[in-house]
Coordinates of N, CA and C and ligand atoms in Angstrom, one line a residue:
M10 N 9.2 28.4 -1.0 CA 8.3 27.3 -1.0 C 7.2 27.4 0.0
T11 N 6.0 27.0 -0.4 CA 4.9 27.2 0.6 C 4.8 25.9 1.4
M12 N 4.3 26.1 2.6 CA 4.1 24.9 3.5 C 2.9 24.1 3.0
T13 N 2.9 22.8 3.0 CA 1.7 22.0 2.7 C 1.2 21.4 3.9
T14 N 0.0 20.9 3.9 CA -0.6 20.3 5.0 C 0.1 19.0 5.4
D15 N 1.0 18.5 4.5 CA 1.8 17.3 4.8 C 2.9 17.6 5.7
Q16 N 3.3 18.8 5.8 CA 4.4 19.1 6.7 C 3.9 19.5 8.1
I17 N 4.4 18.7 9.0 CA 4.1 19.0 10.4 C 5.3 19.4 11.1
G18 N 5.4 20.6 11.6 CA 6.6 21.1 12.4 C 7.9 21.0 11.6
G19 N 7.8 21.1 10.3 CA 9.0 21.2 9.5 C 9.9 20.0 9.6
V20 N 9.3 18.7 9.6 CA 10.2 17.5 9.7 C 11.0 17.4 8.4
Q21 N 12.2 16.9 8.6 CA 13.2 16.8 7.5 C 13.2 15.4 6.8
G22 N 12.7 14.4 7.5 CA 12.7 13.1 6.9 C 11.7 12.1 7.6
Y23 N 11.6 10.9 7.0 CA 10.8 9.9 7.6 C 11.6 9.2 8.8
T24 N 10.9 8.8 9.8 CA 11.5 8.1 10.9 C 11.8 6.6 10.5
I25 N 12.6 6.0 11.3 CA 13.0 4.6 11.1 C 11.7 3.7 11.1
Y26 N 10.8 4.0 11.9 CA 9.5 3.3 12.0 C 8.7 3.5 10.8
Q27 N 8.6 4.7 10.3 CA 7.8 4.9 9.1 C 8.5 4.2 7.9
I28 N 9.8 4.2 7.8 CA 10.5 3.6 6.7 C 10.3 2.0 6.8
G29 N 10.5 1.5 8.0 CA 10.4 0.1 8.2 C 9.0 -0.4 7.8
L30 N 8.0 0.4 8.3 CA 6.6 0.0 8.0 C 6.3 0.1 6.5
H31 N 6.8 1.2 5.8 CA 6.6 1.3 4.4 C 7.1 0.0 3.6
W32 N 8.3 -0.5 3.9 CA 8.8 -1.6 3.2 C 8.2 -2.9 3.6
V33 N 7.9 -3.1 4.9 CA 7.2 -4.4 5.3 C 5.8 -4.4 4.7
I34 N 5.1 -3.3 4.7 CA 3.7 -3.3 4.2 C 3.8 -3.6 2.6
A35 N 4.8 -2.9 2.0 CA 4.9 -3.1 0.5 C 5.2 -4.6 0.2
A36 N 6.1 -5.2 1.0 CA 6.4 -6.6 0.7 C 5.1 -7.5 0.9
L37 N 4.4 -7.2 2.0 CA 3.2 -8.0 2.2 C 2.1 -7.8 1.1
V38 N 2.0 -6.5 0.7 CA 1.0 -6.3 -0.4 C 1.4 -7.0 -1.7
F39 N 2.7 -7.0 -2.0 CA 3.2 -7.8 -3.2 C 2.7 -9.2 -3.1
V40 N 3.0 -9.9 -1.9 CA 2.6 -11.3 -1.7 C 1.1 -11.4 -1.9
Q41 N 0.3 -10.5 -1.4 CA -1.2 -10.6 -1.5 C -1.6 -10.5 -3.0
L42 N -0.9 -9.6 -3.7 CA -1.3 -9.4 -5.1 C -0.9 -10.6 -5.9
I43 N 0.2 -11.2 -5.6 CA 0.7 -12.3 -6.4 C -0.1 -13.6 -6.1
F44 N -0.4 -13.9 -4.8 CA -1.0 -15.1 -4.5 C -2.5 -15.0 -4.1
G45 N -3.1 -13.8 -4.3 CA -4.5 -13.6 -3.9 C -5.5 -14.6 -4.6
E46 N -5.2 -15.0 -5.8 CA -6.1 -15.8 -6.5 C -6.3 -17.2 -5.9
S47 N -5.4 -17.6 -5.0 CA -5.5 -18.8 -4.3 C -6.8 -18.8 -3.4
M48 N -7.0 -17.6 -2.8 CA -8.2 -17.4 -2.0 C -9.4 -17.6 -2.8
T49 N -9.4 -16.9 -4.0 CA -10.6 -17.1 -4.9 C -10.8 -18.6 -5.3
E50 N -9.7 -19.3 -5.6 CA -9.8 -20.7 -6.0 C -10.3 -21.5 -4.8
A51 N -9.8 -21.2 -3.6 CA -10.3 -22.0 -2.4 C -11.8 -21.8 -2.2
I52 N -12.2 -20.6 -2.3 CA -13.7 -20.3 -2.1 C -14.5 -21.0 -3.2
E53 N -14.0 -20.9 -4.4 CA -14.8 -21.6 -5.5 C -14.9 -23.1 -5.3
A54 N -13.7 -23.7 -4.8 CA -13.7 -25.1 -4.6 C -14.8 -25.5 -3.5
V55 N -14.9 -24.7 -2.5 CA -15.9 -24.9 -1.4 C -17.3 -24.8 -2.0
E56 N -17.5 -23.7 -2.8 CA -18.8 -23.5 -3.4 C -19.2 -24.7 -4.3
E57 N -18.3 -25.2 -5.0 CA -18.6 -26.3 -6.0 C -18.5 -27.7 -5.3
G58 N -18.3 -27.7 -4.0 CA -18.3 -29.0 -3.3 C -17.1 -29.8 -3.5
K59 N -16.0 -29.1 -4.0 CA -14.7 -29.9 -4.3 C -13.8 -29.5 -3.1
T60 N -12.6 -30.2 -3.2 CA -11.6 -29.9 -2.2 C -10.4 -29.2 -2.9
A61 N -10.0 -28.1 -2.4 CA -8.9 -27.4 -3.0 C -7.6 -28.1 -2.6
S62 N -6.5 -27.9 -3.5 CA -5.3 -28.6 -3.2 C -4.7 -28.0 -1.9
A63 N -3.8 -28.8 -1.2 CA -3.2 -28.4 0.0 C -2.5 -27.0 -0.2
L64 N -1.8 -26.9 -1.3 CA -1.1 -25.7 -1.6 C -2.0 -24.5 -1.6
T65 N -3.1 -24.7 -2.4 CA -4.1 -23.6 -2.5 C -4.7 -23.2 -1.1
G66 N -5.0 -24.3 -0.3 CA -5.5 -24.0 1.0 C -4.6 -23.3 1.9
N67 N -3.3 -23.6 1.8 CA -2.3 -22.9 2.6 C -2.1 -21.5 2.2
L68 N -2.1 -21.3 0.9 CA -1.9 -19.9 0.4 C -3.1 -19.1 0.7
A69 N -4.3 -19.7 0.7 CA -5.5 -18.9 1.1 C -5.5 -18.6 2.6
G70 N -5.0 -19.5 3.4 CA -4.8 -19.2 4.8 C -3.8 -18.1 5.0
M71 N -2.7 -18.1 4.3 CA -1.7 -17.0 4.4 C -2.4 -15.7 3.9
H72 N -3.2 -15.7 2.9 CA -3.8 -14.5 2.4 C -4.7 -13.8 3.5
Y73 N -5.4 -14.7 4.3 CA -6.2 -14.2 5.3 C -5.3 -13.5 6.4
Y74 N -4.3 -14.2 6.9 CA -3.5 -13.6 8.0 C -2.6 -12.4 7.5
F75 N -2.0 -12.5 6.3 CA -1.2 -11.4 5.8 C -2.1 -10.2 5.7
G76 N -3.3 -10.4 5.2 CA -4.2 -9.2 5.0 C -4.6 -8.6 6.3
I77 N -4.8 -9.4 7.3 CA -5.2 -8.8 8.6 C -3.9 -8.1 9.2
A78 N -2.7 -8.7 9.0 CA -1.5 -8.0 9.4 C -1.3 -6.7 8.8
I79 N -1.6 -6.6 7.5 CA -1.5 -5.3 6.7 C -2.4 -4.3 7.4
L80 N -3.7 -4.7 7.7 CA -4.6 -3.7 8.3 C -4.1 -3.2 9.6
A81 N -3.6 -4.1 10.4 CA -3.0 -3.7 11.8 C -1.8 -2.8 11.6
L82 N -0.9 -3.1 10.7 CA 0.3 -2.3 10.5 C 0.0 -1.0 9.9
V83 N -1.1 -0.9 9.1 CA -1.4 0.4 8.5 C -2.0 1.3 9.5
A84 N -2.7 0.7 10.5 CA -3.3 1.5 11.6 C -2.2 2.2 12.3
V85 N -1.1 1.4 12.6 CA 0.1 2.0 13.3 C 0.7 3.1 12.4
R86 N 0.8 2.7 11.1 CA 1.5 3.7 10.2 C 0.7 5.0 10.1
L87 N -0.6 4.9 10.0 CA -1.4 6.1 9.9 C -1.2 7.0 11.1
A88 N -1.2 6.3 12.3 CA -1.1 7.1 13.5 C 0.3 7.8 13.5
L89 N 1.4 7.1 13.1 CA 2.7 7.7 13.0 C 2.7 8.9 12.0
R90 N 2.0 8.7 10.9 CA 2.0 9.7 9.8 C 1.3 10.9 10.3
L91 N 0.2 10.7 11.1 CA -0.5 11.9 11.6 C 0.3 12.6 12.7
K92 N 1.0 11.8 13.5 CA 1.8 12.4 14.6 C 3.1 13.0 14.0
N93 N 3.9 12.3 13.2 CA 5.2 12.7 12.7 C 5.1 13.6 11.5
G94 N 4.1 13.4 10.7 CA 4.0 14.1 9.4 C 5.0 13.5 8.4
A95 N 5.3 14.3 7.3 CA 6.1 13.8 6.3 C 7.0 14.9 5.9
P96 N 8.2 14.6 5.3 CA 9.1 15.7 4.9 C 8.5 16.5 3.7
P97 N 8.9 17.7 3.5 CA 8.4 18.5 2.4 C 8.8 17.9 1.1
P98 N 8.1 18.2 0.0 CA 8.5 17.7 -1.3 C 9.9 18.2 -1.7
P99 N 10.7 17.5 -2.5 CA 12.0 18.0 -2.8 C 11.9 19.4 -3.4
T100 N 12.9 20.3 -3.3 CA 12.8 21.6 -3.8 C 12.7 21.5 -5.4
E101 N 12.1 22.5 -5.9 CA 11.9 22.6 -7.4 C 10.9 21.6 -7.9
T102 N 10.1 21.1 -7.0 CA 9.0 20.2 -7.5 C 7.8 21.2 -7.8
S103 N 7.2 21.0 -9.0 CA 6.1 21.9 -9.4 C 4.9 21.6 -8.5
R104 N 4.0 22.6 -8.4 CA 2.8 22.4 -7.6 C 2.0 21.2 -8.1
A105 N 1.9 21.0 -9.4 CA 1.1 19.9 -10.0 C 1.7 18.6 -9.6
I106 N 3.0 18.4 -9.6 CA 3.7 17.1 -9.2 C 3.5 16.9 -7.7
E107 N 3.7 18.0 -7.0 CA 3.5 17.9 -5.5 C 2.1 17.4 -5.2
L108 N 1.1 18.0 -5.9 CA -0.3 17.5 -5.6 C -0.5 16.1 -6.0
A109 N 0.1 15.7 -7.2 CA 0.0 14.3 -7.6 C 0.6 13.3 -6.6
G110 N 1.7 13.7 -6.0 CA 2.4 12.9 -5.0 C 1.5 12.8 -3.7
S111 N 0.9 13.9 -3.3 CA 0.1 13.9 -2.1 C -1.2 13.1 -2.4
V112 N -1.8 13.3 -3.5 CA -3.0 12.5 -3.8 C -2.8 11.0 -3.9
S113 N -1.6 10.6 -4.5 CA -1.4 9.2 -4.7 C -1.0 8.6 -3.3
H114 N -0.3 9.3 -2.4 CA 0.0 8.8 -1.1 C -1.3 8.6 -0.3
W115 N -2.2 9.5 -0.3 CA -3.5 9.3 0.4 C -4.4 8.3 -0.2
L116 N -4.3 8.1 -1.5 CA -5.0 7.1 -2.2 C -4.5 5.7 -1.7
F117 N -3.2 5.6 -1.6 CA -2.6 4.4 -1.0 C -3.1 4.1 0.4
Y118 N -3.1 5.1 1.2 CA -3.6 4.8 2.6 C -5.1 4.4 2.5
A119 N -5.9 5.0 1.7 CA -7.3 4.6 1.6 C -7.4 3.1 1.1
L120 N -6.6 2.8 0.1 CA -6.6 1.4 -0.4 C -6.2 0.4 0.6
L121 N -5.1 0.8 1.4 CA -4.6 -0.1 2.4 C -5.6 -0.4 3.5
V122 N -6.6 0.5 3.7 CA -7.6 0.2 4.6 C -8.8 -0.5 4.0
V123 N -9.3 0.1 2.8 CA -10.5 -0.4 2.2 C -10.3 -1.9 1.6
V124 N -9.1 -2.2 1.1 CA -8.9 -3.5 0.5 C -9.0 -4.6 1.5
P125 N -8.2 -4.5 2.6 CA -8.4 -5.6 3.6 C -9.8 -5.7 4.2
V126 N -10.5 -4.5 4.4 CA -11.8 -4.5 5.0 C -12.8 -5.2 4.0
T127 N -12.7 -4.9 2.7 CA -13.6 -5.5 1.8 C -13.3 -7.0 1.7
G128 N -12.0 -7.4 1.9 CA -11.6 -8.8 1.9 C -12.2 -9.5 3.0
L129 N -12.2 -8.9 4.2 CA -12.8 -9.5 5.4 C -14.3 -9.7 5.2
L130 N -14.9 -8.6 4.7 CA -16.4 -8.7 4.5 C -16.7 -9.7 3.4
G131 N -15.9 -9.8 2.3 CA -16.1 -10.8 1.3 C -15.9 -12.2 1.8
Y132 N -15.0 -12.4 2.7 CA -14.7 -13.7 3.3 C -15.9 -14.2 4.1
Y133 N -16.5 -13.3 4.9 CA -17.6 -13.7 5.8 C -19.0 -13.5 5.2
Y134 N -19.1 -12.6 4.2 CA -20.5 -12.3 3.7 C -20.6 -12.5 2.2
G135 N -19.5 -12.8 1.5 CA -19.5 -13.0 0.0 C -19.7 -11.7 -0.7
D136 N -20.4 -11.8 -1.9 CA -20.5 -10.6 -2.8 C -21.6 -9.7 -2.2
P137 N -21.6 -8.4 -2.5 CA -20.7 -7.7 -3.5 C -19.3 -7.4 -2.9
Y138 N -19.0 -7.7 -1.6 CA -17.7 -7.3 -1.1 C -16.6 -8.0 -1.8
G139 N -16.7 -9.3 -2.0 CA -15.7 -10.0 -2.7 C -15.4 -9.4 -4.1
E140 N -16.5 -9.0 -4.8 CA -16.3 -8.4 -6.1 C -15.5 -7.1 -6.0
W141 N -15.9 -6.3 -5.0 CA -15.2 -5.0 -4.8 C -13.8 -5.2 -4.5
H142 N -13.5 -6.2 -3.7 CA -12.2 -6.6 -3.3 C -11.3 -7.0 -4.5
T143 N -11.9 -7.8 -5.4 CA -11.2 -8.2 -6.6 C -11.0 -7.0 -7.5
F144 N -11.9 -6.1 -7.6 CA -11.8 -5.0 -8.5 C -10.6 -4.1 -8.0
A145 N -10.3 -4.1 -6.8 CA -9.2 -3.2 -6.3 C -7.8 -3.7 -6.8
K146 N -7.8 -4.9 -7.3 CA -6.5 -5.5 -7.7 C -5.8 -4.6 -8.8
P147 N -6.5 -4.4 -9.9 CA -5.8 -3.6 -11.0 C -5.5 -2.1 -10.5
V148 N -6.4 -1.6 -9.6 CA -6.2 -0.2 -9.2 C -4.9 -0.2 -8.4
F149 N -4.8 -1.2 -7.5 CA -3.6 -1.2 -6.6 C -2.3 -1.4 -7.5
I150 N -2.4 -2.3 -8.5 CA -1.2 -2.5 -9.3 C -0.8 -1.3 -10.1
G151 N -1.9 -0.6 -10.7 CA -1.6 0.6 -11.4 C -1.0 1.7 -10.6
L152 N -1.5 1.8 -9.3 CA -0.9 2.9 -8.5 C 0.5 2.6 -8.1
I153 N 0.8 1.3 -7.8 CA 2.2 0.9 -7.4 C 3.1 1.2 -8.6
A154 N 2.7 0.9 -9.8 CA 3.5 1.1 -11.0 C 3.9 2.6 -11.1
L155 N 2.8 3.4 -11.0 CA 3.0 4.9 -11.1 C 4.0 5.4 -10.0
H156 N 3.7 4.9 -8.8 CA 4.4 5.3 -7.6 C 5.9 4.9 -7.7
A157 N 6.2 3.7 -8.1 CA 7.6 3.2 -8.2 C 8.3 4.0 -9.3
A158 N 7.6 4.2 -10.5 CA 8.2 4.9 -11.6 C 8.5 6.3 -11.1
A159 N 7.6 6.9 -10.4 CA 7.8 8.3 -10.0 C 9.0 8.4 -9.0
S160 N 9.1 7.4 -8.1 CA 10.3 7.5 -7.2 C 11.6 7.3 -7.9
L161 N 11.6 6.4 -8.9 CA 12.8 6.1 -9.6 C 13.2 7.4 -10.5
Y162 N 12.1 8.0 -11.1 CA 12.4 9.2 -11.9 C 13.0 10.3 -11.0
H163 N 12.4 10.5 -9.8 CA 13.0 11.5 -8.9 C 14.5 11.1 -8.5
Q164 N 14.7 9.9 -8.2 CA 16.0 9.5 -7.7 C 17.1 9.6 -8.8
F165 N 16.8 9.0 -9.9 CA 17.8 8.8 -10.9 C 17.8 9.9 -12.0
W166 N 16.7 10.5 -12.3 CA 16.6 11.5 -13.3 C 16.8 12.9 -12.7
R167 N 15.9 13.2 -11.7 CA 16.0 14.5 -11.1 C 17.1 14.5 -10.1
K168 N 17.6 13.4 -9.6 CA 18.7 13.3 -8.6 C 18.4 14.1 -7.4
D169 N 17.2 14.0 -6.9 CA 16.8 14.9 -5.7 C 16.8 14.0 -4.4
G170 N 17.2 12.8 -4.5 CA 17.3 12.0 -3.3 C 16.0 11.5 -2.7
L171 N 14.9 11.5 -3.5 CA 13.6 11.1 -2.9 C 13.6 9.7 -2.4
L172 N 14.2 8.8 -3.2 CA 14.2 7.4 -2.7 C 15.0 7.2 -1.5
T173 N 16.2 7.9 -1.4 CA 17.1 7.8 -0.3 C 16.3 8.1 1.0
R174 N 15.4 9.0 1.0 CA 14.8 9.4 2.2 C 13.7 8.4 2.7
M175 N 13.4 7.4 1.8 CA 12.5 6.3 2.2 C 13.4 5.1 2.5
L176 N 14.7 5.3 2.5 CA 15.7 4.2 2.9 C 16.5 4.5 4.1
K177 N 16.8 5.8 4.3 CA 17.6 6.3 5.5 C 16.8 7.2 6.3
P178 N 16.7 6.9 7.6 CA 16.0 7.9 8.5 C 16.8 9.1 8.8
K179 N 16.0 10.2 9.1 CA 16.7 11.5 9.4 C 16.2 12.0 10.7
Ligands
HEM219 C1 -4.0 -5.3 1.3 C2 -4.5 -6.5 1.5 C3 -5.0 -7.4 0.5 C4 -4.7 -7.5 -0.9 C5 -3.8 -6.6 -1.7 C6 -5.6 -8.5 -1.4 C7 -5.6 -8.9 -2.7 C8 -6.3 -10.0 -3.3 C9 -6.3 -10.4 -4.6 C10 -5.3 -9.9 -5.7 C11 -7.3 -11.4 -4.8 C12 -7.5 -12.2 -6.0 C13 -8.6 -11.6 -6.9 C14 -8.8 -12.4 -8.1 O1 -9.3 -13.5 -8.0 O2 -8.3 -12.0 -9.2 C15 -7.9 -11.5 -3.5 C16 -9.0 -12.3 -3.3 C17 -9.6 -12.5 -2.0 N1 -9.2 -11.9 -0.8 FE1 -7.7 -10.5 -0.6 N2 -6.3 -9.1 -0.4 C18 -6.0 -8.4 0.8 C19 -6.5 -8.7 2.0 C20 -7.5 -9.6 2.3 C21 -8.1 -9.8 3.7 C22 -7.7 -9.2 5.0 C23 -9.0 -10.8 3.5 C24 -9.8 -11.3 4.6 C25 -10.0 -12.5 4.9 C26 -9.1 -11.1 2.1 C27 -9.9 -12.0 1.5 C28 -10.1 -12.3 0.2 C29 -11.1 -13.1 -0.4 C30 -12.3 -13.6 0.3 C31 -10.9 -13.2 -1.8 C32 -11.7 -13.9 -2.8 C33 -12.7 -12.8 -3.4 C34 -13.7 -13.4 -4.3 O3 -13.4 -14.3 -5.1 O4 -14.9 -13.0 -4.2 N3 -8.1 -10.4 1.4 N4 -7.4 -10.6 -2.6
HEM220 C1 2.7 -2.0 -2.3 C2 3.7 -1.2 -2.5 C3 3.8 0.2 -1.9 C4 2.9 1.0 -1.2 C5 1.5 0.5 -0.6 C6 3.5 2.2 -0.9 C7 2.9 3.3 -0.2 C8 3.5 4.5 0.1 C9 2.9 5.6 0.8 C10 1.5 5.6 1.4 C11 3.8 6.6 0.9 C12 3.6 8.0 1.5 C13 4.3 8.0 2.8 C14 3.9 9.2 3.6 O1 4.1 10.4 3.3 O2 3.2 9.0 4.7 C15 5.0 6.2 0.2 C16 6.1 6.9 0.0 C17 7.2 6.5 -0.7 N1 7.4 5.3 -1.4 FE1 6.1 3.8 -1.5 N2 4.8 2.3 -1.5 C18 4.9 1.1 -2.2 C19 6.0 0.7 -2.9 C20 7.1 1.5 -3.2 C21 8.2 1.1 -4.1 C22 8.3 -0.2 -4.9 C23 9.1 2.2 -4.1 C24 10.4 2.3 -4.8 C25 10.6 1.9 -6.0 C26 8.5 3.2 -3.2 C27 9.1 4.4 -2.9 C28 8.6 5.4 -2.1 C29 9.3 6.6 -1.8 C30 10.6 7.0 -2.3 C31 8.4 7.3 -0.9 C32 8.7 8.7 -0.3 C33 8.1 9.8 -1.1 C34 8.3 11.1 -0.5 O3 9.3 11.3 0.2 O4 7.5 12.1 -0.8 N3 7.3 2.7 -2.7 N4 4.8 4.9 -0.3

C-alpha cells in the first residue's frame, strides 16, 4: 500500500479528541440544518416590519451561537488534523475509493469553514452572502448522505471496521 498525504507518521487511529469533535460538530450541524430556516424567517419578519414568534426568535438566536461554536470547534479540529493526521484507508480500498474519501473529507472541512463564515457575512451584510449560505444547504445534506452511506457500507458490507475507528480511539 502506498502512503498518502493523509498519513502522518503512520498513525493507526483517530484520537479521542478527534472523535469527540467529529460527533459534537456533526450533532451541531444537524441542528443547524433542521432549524436554520428560523433564521431566514426571523430576518424576513424584520424586513417586513413584523415581529417573529418567540420560538422563531429563540431558534434564530440558537442558530447564531451554534454556528459560531461550529466555526471555533472546526478551527481546533483542523489544527488537530494537521498535527495528528488520520489513519490510512482500510486495506484493499481501491485508489478511486481512497481518493473519493479524501476529497469528501476535505470538502467537509471547506464547508465547515465557508458555511459559518457566509452565515456571519449574511447576518451582518445581507445578500449575496445570505444567498450563498442558503445554497450550501443542499450541498451539505448531499455530502452527509454520501458520507454516512459510505461509512455504513464499509462497516457492514466490507466489514473493515471503518465506523469503529470513528467511535473508539487508538
Ligand atoms: C455550519 C454552520 C451552519 C449551518 C449548517 C447553517 C445552515 C443554515 C440553513 C439550513 C439555513 C436556512 C436556509 C433556508 O432558508 O433554506 C440558514 C440560514 C441562515 N443562517 Fe445559517 N448555518 C450555519 C451557521 C451560521 C452562522 C455562524 C451564522 C451567523 C450568524 C448564520 C446565519 C444565517 C443567516 C443570516 C441565515 C438566513 C440567510 C438568508 O435568508 O439570507 N448561519 N443557515
Ligand atoms: C454533519 C455531519 C458530519 C460531518 C460534517 C462529518 C465530517 C467528517 C470529516 C471531515 C471526516 C474526516 C476526518 C479526518 O480524516 O480528519 C469524517 C470522518 C468520518 N465520519 Fe463523518 N461527518 C459527519 C457525519 C457522520 C455520520 C452520520 C457518520 C456515520 C454514519 C460518520 C462517519 C464517519 C467515519 C466512520 C469517519 C472516518 C473515516 C475514515 O476513517 O477514513 N460521519 N467525518
